[in-house]
Amino acid sequence: MNILVTGGAGYIGSHTCILLIEAGYSIVVFDNFSNSSIESIKRVEKIVNQSIPVVEGDIRSTKDLEKVFNEYKIDAVIHFAGLKAVGESVDKPLKYYDNNVTGTINLCEVMSKYGCKSIVFSSSATVYGNPASNPITEYFPVGQGITNPYGRSKYIIEEILRDVFISDNSWKIVLLRYFNPVGAYKSGTIGEDPSDIPNNLMPFISQTAVGKREYLNVFGDDYDTPDGTGVRDYIHVMDLADGHVKAIDKIKSFDKVMTINLGTGNGYSVLDMVKAFEKASGKKIPYKIAPRRDGDIAMCYANPSYAKEVLDWSATRGLDEMCEDSWRWQSQNPNGYRG
Ligand code: UD1
C-alpha cells in the first residue's frame, strides 16, 4: 500500500514515516518545507536504511498535488501538512485558514479525482476548547470555546471531512485528535525543531536545559490544579506515530468517520514536567512564575479507551522516556537541523 504523507518532513510526520516503513508501507513525502527541513527526511532514510521519495509542493496547489498522484498510485493519505503556531494564527488568520482549510479542501478534491478516498487527518485536542471535565472522551462537545484561528481551522476541517463522508460514503476518514506530543526518536537524530522561539512547553524546557534560553516562564500558578500550574496529557511522539500506523492498518474496515483521541490518559503539570526533565537531563531548569497565557486552559487530558477499542492502540512510553528522548535530541542537536 502506497501512503502519501503530507507534511512528512515535520515533527510528527517524520517520526510516522519511520514506523510506516517498518510496518511495510511504501511512502511518498509531500512537503513545502515552510516549517521543516529536508534534513529530517535524510536522517529518516539513514534510520530505515532506504531512500524515500520526496515531492516538494504545496497542498494549496492542484498542480503540485496532481504531480504526485500522476507519478504514484496513492492508496491513502496521512495529512499532517498545516500551520500550527497559535499566536501567529491570531495575527494572521487568513494565512491559517488558507493553508489549513483551503489546503485540505484542495487535497480532498485531488484525492477524489484520482479515486483515492482514504485519509487520516491530524486534528487536535484543541477542538474541545475548555472541557467541562477531564478525562475527555470523543463525545465531549467540540467547536465552542476555541480561542484561536489555528484551533478553529482544525475544527472546521473536521466538519468539512464529515460532510465529505455524508456526500459519499465510500470515503474512509480518520480524525486523530492529538493531545500534547513530546519526545523524539530513540537515536536522538530526529526530533522537534521549532524555527523560532518555541511556543510549546517541552521545546522551551529543553532549550532552557541546553542553555539557549535563560529561564522558563511558567504561565500561571493559580489554576485549579494540584500545584496551580496547567495540566496536560503529554504523549511520546513515537506512540503518536504508532497510532497513525494502526489507523492506516484498519482504515479500509471503517464504515463511518472515526474520531479518535490519541493521548495517554495521564495529566502532568508544568512543574511535573520541569522536575521530570531535570531528572532526565541532569540539568537545572530555572523558571519564573509569569501571568497566565491568553487562551490557556487549566487542565486537559484524554480518555484514550476508544483508541484501544477500535485501533488496539495505547501509549506505552512514560514521562521519563519522553524527557530522556527529548533531551537526547536537544543535546545532540542544539540548533536542530540547522547544525
Ligand atoms: C498548545 C495550543 C494548542 C495546540 C498545541 C499543539 C495554546 C493556547 N494552545 O496547547 O492549540 O494544539 O499547543 O501542541 O497555545 N507553558 C508554560 N510556559 C511555556 C509554554 C507553555 O508554562 O513557555 C504551559 C502552558 O501554560 C500549558 C502547558 O505549559 O499549561 C502546555 O503548553 P503548550 O505546550 O503550549 O501546549 P497547550 O497549551 O496544551
Coordinates of C-alpha atoms and ligand atoms in Angstrom, one line a residue:
M1 CA 0.0 0.0 0.0
N2 CA 1.3 3.4 -1.0
I3 CA 0.8 6.2 1.5
L4 CA 1.1 9.9 0.7
V5 CA 2.4 11.7 3.8
T6 CA 1.7 15.4 3.6
G7 CA 3.9 17.4 5.9
G8 CA 6.1 14.3 6.2
A9 CA 9.2 16.3 7.0
G10 CA 7.7 17.9 10.1
Y11 CA 7.9 16.7 13.7
I12 CA 5.1 14.2 13.8
G13 CA 5.3 13.4 10.1
S14 CA 9.0 12.4 10.2
H15 CA 8.5 10.0 13.1
T16 CA 5.5 8.5 11.5
C17 CA 7.5 7.8 8.3
I18 CA 9.8 5.5 10.2
L19 CA 7.0 3.4 11.6
L20 CA 5.1 3.3 8.3
I21 CA 8.2 1.9 6.5
E22 CA 9.0 -0.5 9.3
A23 CA 5.4 -1.7 9.0
G24 CA 6.0 -2.5 5.3
Y25 CA 4.2 0.5 3.7
S26 CA 5.6 2.4 0.8
I27 CA 5.5 6.1 1.3
V28 CA 5.8 9.4 -0.6
V29 CA 6.5 12.5 1.4
F30 CA 4.9 15.8 0.2
D31 CA 6.1 18.9 1.9
N32 CA 6.6 22.6 1.1
F33 CA 9.4 22.9 3.8
S34 CA 7.9 26.1 5.1
N35 CA 8.4 25.0 8.6
S36 CA 10.5 21.8 8.2
S37 CA 13.8 20.7 6.7
I38 CA 14.7 18.1 4.1
E39 CA 17.4 17.1 6.6
S40 CA 14.8 15.3 8.7
I41 CA 14.0 13.0 5.8
K42 CA 17.7 12.4 5.1
R43 CA 18.0 11.3 8.7
V44 CA 14.9 9.1 8.5
E45 CA 16.4 7.5 5.4
K46 CA 19.5 6.6 7.5
I47 CA 17.3 5.2 10.2
V48 CA 15.3 3.0 7.9
N49 CA 18.2 2.3 5.6
Q50 CA 16.3 3.1 2.4
S51 CA 15.6 6.1 0.2
I52 CA 12.3 7.9 0.5
P53 CA 10.6 9.6 -2.4
V54 CA 10.0 13.3 -1.6
V55 CA 8.0 15.8 -3.6
E56 CA 8.3 19.4 -2.8
G57 CA 5.0 21.1 -3.1
D58 CA 2.1 23.0 -1.5
I59 CA -1.2 21.4 -0.7
R60 CA -2.9 24.5 -2.0
S61 CA -1.5 23.9 -5.4
T62 CA -3.6 21.5 -7.6
K63 CA -0.7 21.3 -9.9
D64 CA 1.8 20.2 -7.2
L65 CA -0.6 17.6 -5.9
E66 CA -1.5 16.2 -9.3
K67 CA 2.2 15.7 -10.0
V68 CA 2.3 13.3 -7.1
F69 CA -0.9 11.5 -8.0
N70 CA 0.2 11.2 -11.6
E71 CA 3.5 9.8 -10.7
Y72 CA 2.4 7.4 -7.9
K73 CA -0.6 5.2 -7.3
I74 CA -1.6 6.6 -3.9
D75 CA -3.9 4.4 -1.8
A76 CA -4.3 6.6 1.3
V77 CA -3.1 9.9 2.7
I78 CA -1.9 10.9 6.1
H79 CA -2.4 14.6 6.2
F80 CA -0.1 16.4 8.6
A81 CA 0.7 19.5 6.5
G82 CA -0.5 22.6 8.1
L83 CA 0.5 25.7 10.1
K84 CA 0.4 25.3 13.9
A85 CA 1.6 28.4 15.7
V86 CA -1.2 29.6 17.9
G87 CA 0.0 33.1 18.4
E88 CA 0.7 33.7 14.7
S89 CA -2.7 32.4 13.8
V90 CA -4.3 35.2 15.9
D91 CA -2.2 37.8 13.9
K92 CA -2.7 36.1 10.5
P93 CA -6.0 34.3 10.5
L94 CA -6.4 34.3 6.7
K95 CA -3.0 32.7 6.3
Y96 CA -4.0 29.9 8.6
Y97 CA -7.4 29.4 7.0
D98 CA -5.8 29.4 3.6
N99 CA -3.1 26.9 4.4
N100 CA -5.0 24.6 6.6
V101 CA -8.6 24.8 5.4
T102 CA -8.2 25.7 1.7
G103 CA -5.2 23.3 1.5
T104 CA -7.3 20.4 2.9
I105 CA -10.2 21.1 0.5
N106 CA -7.8 21.1 -2.4
L107 CA -6.2 17.9 -1.2
C108 CA -9.5 16.2 -1.0
E109 CA -10.5 17.4 -4.5
V110 CA -7.4 16.0 -6.0
M111 CA -7.7 12.7 -4.0
S112 CA -11.3 12.3 -5.2
K113 CA -10.3 13.0 -8.8
Y114 CA -7.7 10.2 -8.6
G115 CA -10.0 7.8 -6.8
C116 CA -8.1 7.9 -3.5
K117 CA -10.6 8.3 -0.7
S118 CA -8.8 7.3 2.4
I119 CA -7.4 10.0 4.7
V120 CA -6.1 10.2 8.2
F121 CA -6.2 13.7 9.5
S122 CA -4.0 15.4 12.1
S123 CA -6.6 17.0 14.4
S124 CA -6.0 18.3 17.9
A125 CA -7.5 18.2 21.4
T126 CA -7.7 21.9 20.9
V127 CA -11.2 21.3 19.3
Y128 CA -12.6 20.6 22.7
G129 CA -12.0 24.2 23.8
N130 CA -12.2 24.4 27.6
P131 CA -13.6 21.0 28.6
A132 CA -16.2 20.9 31.3
S133 CA -14.4 18.0 33.0
N134 CA -11.5 15.5 32.5
P135 CA -10.6 13.0 31.1
I136 CA -12.0 14.0 27.7
T137 CA -13.9 11.4 25.6
E138 CA -14.6 11.8 21.9
Y139 CA -18.3 12.6 22.8
F140 CA -17.4 15.9 24.5
P141 CA -18.7 18.9 22.7
V142 CA -16.3 20.5 20.2
G143 CA -16.0 23.8 18.5
Q144 CA -17.0 26.0 21.4
G145 CA -14.5 28.0 23.4
I146 CA -11.7 27.5 20.9
T147 CA -9.6 30.6 21.4
N148 CA -7.6 31.0 18.2
P149 CA -7.8 30.5 14.4
Y150 CA -5.3 27.6 14.4
G151 CA -7.7 25.6 16.7
R152 CA -10.7 26.7 14.7
S153 CA -9.1 25.6 11.5
K154 CA -8.7 22.1 12.9
Y155 CA -12.4 22.1 13.9
I156 CA -13.6 23.4 10.6
I157 CA -11.6 20.8 8.7
E158 CA -13.1 18.0 10.9
E159 CA -16.6 19.3 9.9
I160 CA -15.7 19.5 6.2
L161 CA -14.4 15.9 6.2
R162 CA -17.7 14.8 7.9
D163 CA -19.6 16.5 5.1
V164 CA -17.4 14.9 2.5
F165 CA -18.3 11.5 4.0
I166 CA -22.0 12.3 4.1
S167 CA -21.9 13.2 0.4
D168 CA -20.0 10.0 -0.5
N169 CA -19.9 7.1 2.0
S170 CA -17.0 5.4 0.1
W171 CA -14.6 7.8 1.8
K172 CA -12.6 6.4 4.7
I173 CA -11.8 9.1 7.2
V174 CA -10.0 9.0 10.5
L175 CA -9.7 12.2 12.6
L176 CA -6.9 11.8 15.1
R177 CA -7.1 14.3 18.0
Y178 CA -3.7 14.6 19.4
F179 CA -3.0 15.7 23.0
N180 CA 0.5 17.1 23.6
P181 CA 3.2 15.4 21.5
V182 CA 6.7 15.4 23.0
G183 CA 9.9 13.3 22.8
A184 CA 11.9 12.1 19.9
Y185 CA 13.1 9.0 18.1
K186 CA 15.4 7.0 20.4
S187 CA 18.6 7.7 18.4
G188 CA 18.2 11.4 19.0
T189 CA 18.8 12.1 15.3
I190 CA 15.3 13.4 14.6
G191 CA 13.0 15.5 16.8
E192 CA 11.0 18.7 17.2
D193 CA 12.8 21.7 15.6
P194 CA 10.9 24.9 16.2
S195 CA 12.1 27.6 13.8
D196 CA 11.6 30.4 16.2
I197 CA 11.2 30.9 20.0
P198 CA 9.2 27.8 21.0
N199 CA 5.5 28.3 21.9
N200 CA 5.1 24.9 23.4
L201 CA 6.4 23.8 26.8
M202 CA 8.7 20.9 26.0
P203 CA 10.9 22.6 23.4
F204 CA 11.1 25.6 25.7
I205 CA 12.2 23.4 28.6
S206 CA 14.8 21.5 26.5
Q207 CA 16.2 24.8 25.1
T208 CA 16.5 26.1 28.6
A209 CA 18.3 23.0 29.7
V210 CA 20.8 23.2 26.8
G211 CA 21.4 26.9 27.7
K212 CA 19.7 28.5 24.7
R213 CA 17.1 30.2 27.0
E214 CA 17.8 31.8 30.3
Y215 CA 14.7 30.6 32.1
L216 CA 11.2 29.2 31.6
N217 CA 8.2 31.3 32.2
V218 CA 5.6 29.2 33.9
F219 CA 2.3 30.7 32.7
G220 CA 0.2 30.8 35.8
D221 CA 0.4 29.0 39.2
D222 CA -3.2 29.8 40.3
Y223 CA -5.1 27.3 38.2
D224 CA -7.5 24.9 39.9
T225 CA -5.0 22.0 39.6
P226 CA -2.9 20.2 42.2
D227 CA 0.1 22.6 42.1
G228 CA -1.7 25.5 40.4
T229 CA 0.1 25.1 37.1
G230 CA -1.5 23.9 33.8
V231 CA -2.1 20.1 33.4
R232 CA -1.8 18.4 30.0
D233 CA -1.6 14.9 28.5
Y234 CA 1.9 14.7 27.1
I235 CA 2.3 11.8 24.7
H236 CA 5.5 10.4 23.2
V237 CA 5.7 11.2 19.5
M238 CA 6.6 7.6 18.7
D239 CA 3.4 6.4 20.4
L240 CA 1.5 9.0 18.4
A241 CA 3.3 7.8 15.2
D242 CA 2.2 4.3 16.1
G243 CA -1.4 5.5 16.3
H244 CA -1.2 6.6 12.7
V245 CA 0.1 3.2 11.5
K246 CA -2.7 1.5 13.4
A247 CA -5.2 3.9 11.8
I248 CA -3.9 3.1 8.3
D249 CA -3.8 -0.7 9.1
K250 CA -7.6 -0.5 9.9
I251 CA -8.8 2.2 7.6
K252 CA -10.4 0.1 4.9
S253 CA -12.6 -1.6 7.5
F254 CA -14.2 1.6 8.8
D255 CA -17.7 2.4 7.7
K256 CA -18.1 5.8 9.4
V257 CA -15.9 8.8 10.1
M258 CA -13.7 7.7 13.0
T259 CA -12.9 10.3 15.6
I260 CA -10.2 9.2 18.0
N261 CA -8.3 10.7 20.8
L262 CA -4.5 10.0 20.9
G263 CA -3.4 10.6 24.5
T264 CA -2.1 8.6 27.4
G265 CA -4.9 9.4 29.9
N266 CA -2.3 10.9 32.4
G267 CA -2.2 14.6 33.2
Y268 CA 1.1 16.2 34.3
S269 CA 1.6 19.8 35.4
V270 CA 4.1 22.3 34.1
L271 CA 6.1 21.8 37.3
D272 CA 5.9 18.0 37.0
M273 CA 7.4 18.4 33.5
V274 CA 10.2 20.6 34.8
K275 CA 11.1 18.1 37.5
A276 CA 11.0 15.1 35.1
F277 CA 13.2 17.0 32.6
E278 CA 15.7 17.9 35.3
K279 CA 15.9 14.2 36.3
A280 CA 16.4 13.1 32.7
S281 CA 18.9 15.7 31.7
G282 CA 20.8 16.2 35.0
K283 CA 20.4 20.0 34.3
K284 CA 18.7 22.6 36.4
I285 CA 15.8 24.3 34.7
P286 CA 15.5 27.9 36.1
Y287 CA 11.9 29.1 35.9
K288 CA 9.8 32.1 36.9
I289 CA 6.1 32.3 37.6
A290 CA 4.5 34.5 35.0
P291 CA 1.0 35.6 34.3
R292 CA -1.4 33.2 32.7
R293 CA -1.1 33.0 28.9
D294 CA -4.2 34.2 27.0
G295 CA -6.4 31.4 25.8
D296 CA -4.8 28.7 28.1
I297 CA -7.0 26.3 30.0
A298 CA -6.3 24.7 33.4
M299 CA -6.5 21.1 32.5
C300 CA -6.8 18.8 29.5
Y301 CA -6.2 15.0 29.4
A302 CA -7.6 12.2 27.3
N303 CA -9.8 9.3 28.0
P304 CA -7.9 7.0 25.5
S305 CA -10.2 4.0 25.7
Y306 CA -11.8 4.4 22.3
A307 CA -8.4 4.2 20.6
K308 CA -7.8 1.0 22.5
E309 CA -11.1 -0.4 21.4
V310 CA -11.0 0.5 17.7
L311 CA -7.3 0.7 16.9
D312 CA -6.0 -1.7 19.6
W313 CA -3.6 1.2 20.3
S314 CA -2.4 2.6 23.6
A315 CA 0.6 4.7 24.6
T316 CA 3.4 2.6 26.1
R317 CA 6.1 5.2 26.8
G318 CA 6.1 7.1 30.2
L319 CA 7.1 10.5 31.2
D320 CA 10.8 9.6 31.9
E321 CA 11.2 8.2 28.5
M322 CA 9.6 11.3 26.9
C323 CA 12.0 13.6 28.7
E324 CA 15.1 11.4 28.1
D325 CA 14.4 11.2 24.4
S326 CA 13.7 14.9 24.1
W327 CA 16.9 15.6 25.9
R328 CA 18.9 13.2 23.6
W329 CA 17.7 15.1 20.6
Q330 CA 18.1 18.5 22.0
S331 CA 21.6 17.9 23.5
Q332 CA 22.9 16.3 20.3
N333 CA 21.3 18.9 18.1
P334 CA 21.3 22.2 20.0
N335 CA 20.4 24.1 16.8
G336 CA 18.0 21.5 15.4
Y337 CA 18.5 20.6 11.8
R338 CA 20.5 23.8 11.2
G339 CA 23.5 22.0 12.6
Ligands
UD1_1 C1 -0.9 24.5 22.6 C2 -2.0 25.2 21.9 C3 -2.9 24.2 21.2 C4 -2.1 23.3 20.3 C5 -1.0 22.7 21.0 C6 0.0 22.0 20.0 C7 -2.4 27.3 23.1 C8 -3.3 28.1 23.9 N1 -2.8 26.1 22.8 O1 -1.5 23.6 23.6 O2 -3.9 24.9 20.5 O3 -2.9 22.3 19.7 O4 -0.2 23.7 21.7 O5 0.9 21.3 20.6 O6 -1.3 27.7 22.7 N2 3.6 26.6 29.3 C9 4.4 27.4 30.2 N3 5.5 28.0 29.7 C10 5.8 28.0 28.3 C11 5.0 27.2 27.5 C12 3.9 26.6 28.0 O7 4.1 27.5 31.4 O8 6.8 28.6 27.9 C13 2.4 25.9 29.9 C14 1.1 26.3 29.3 O9 0.5 27.3 30.0 C15 0.3 25.0 29.5 C16 1.4 23.9 29.3 O10 2.6 24.5 29.5 O11 -0.2 24.8 30.7 C17 1.4 23.3 27.9 O12 1.6 24.4 26.9 P1 1.8 24.1 25.4 O13 2.9 23.2 25.2 O14 1.9 25.4 24.7 O15 0.5 23.3 24.9 P2 -1.0 23.6 25.0 O16 -1.3 24.9 25.7 O17 -1.7 22.5 25.7

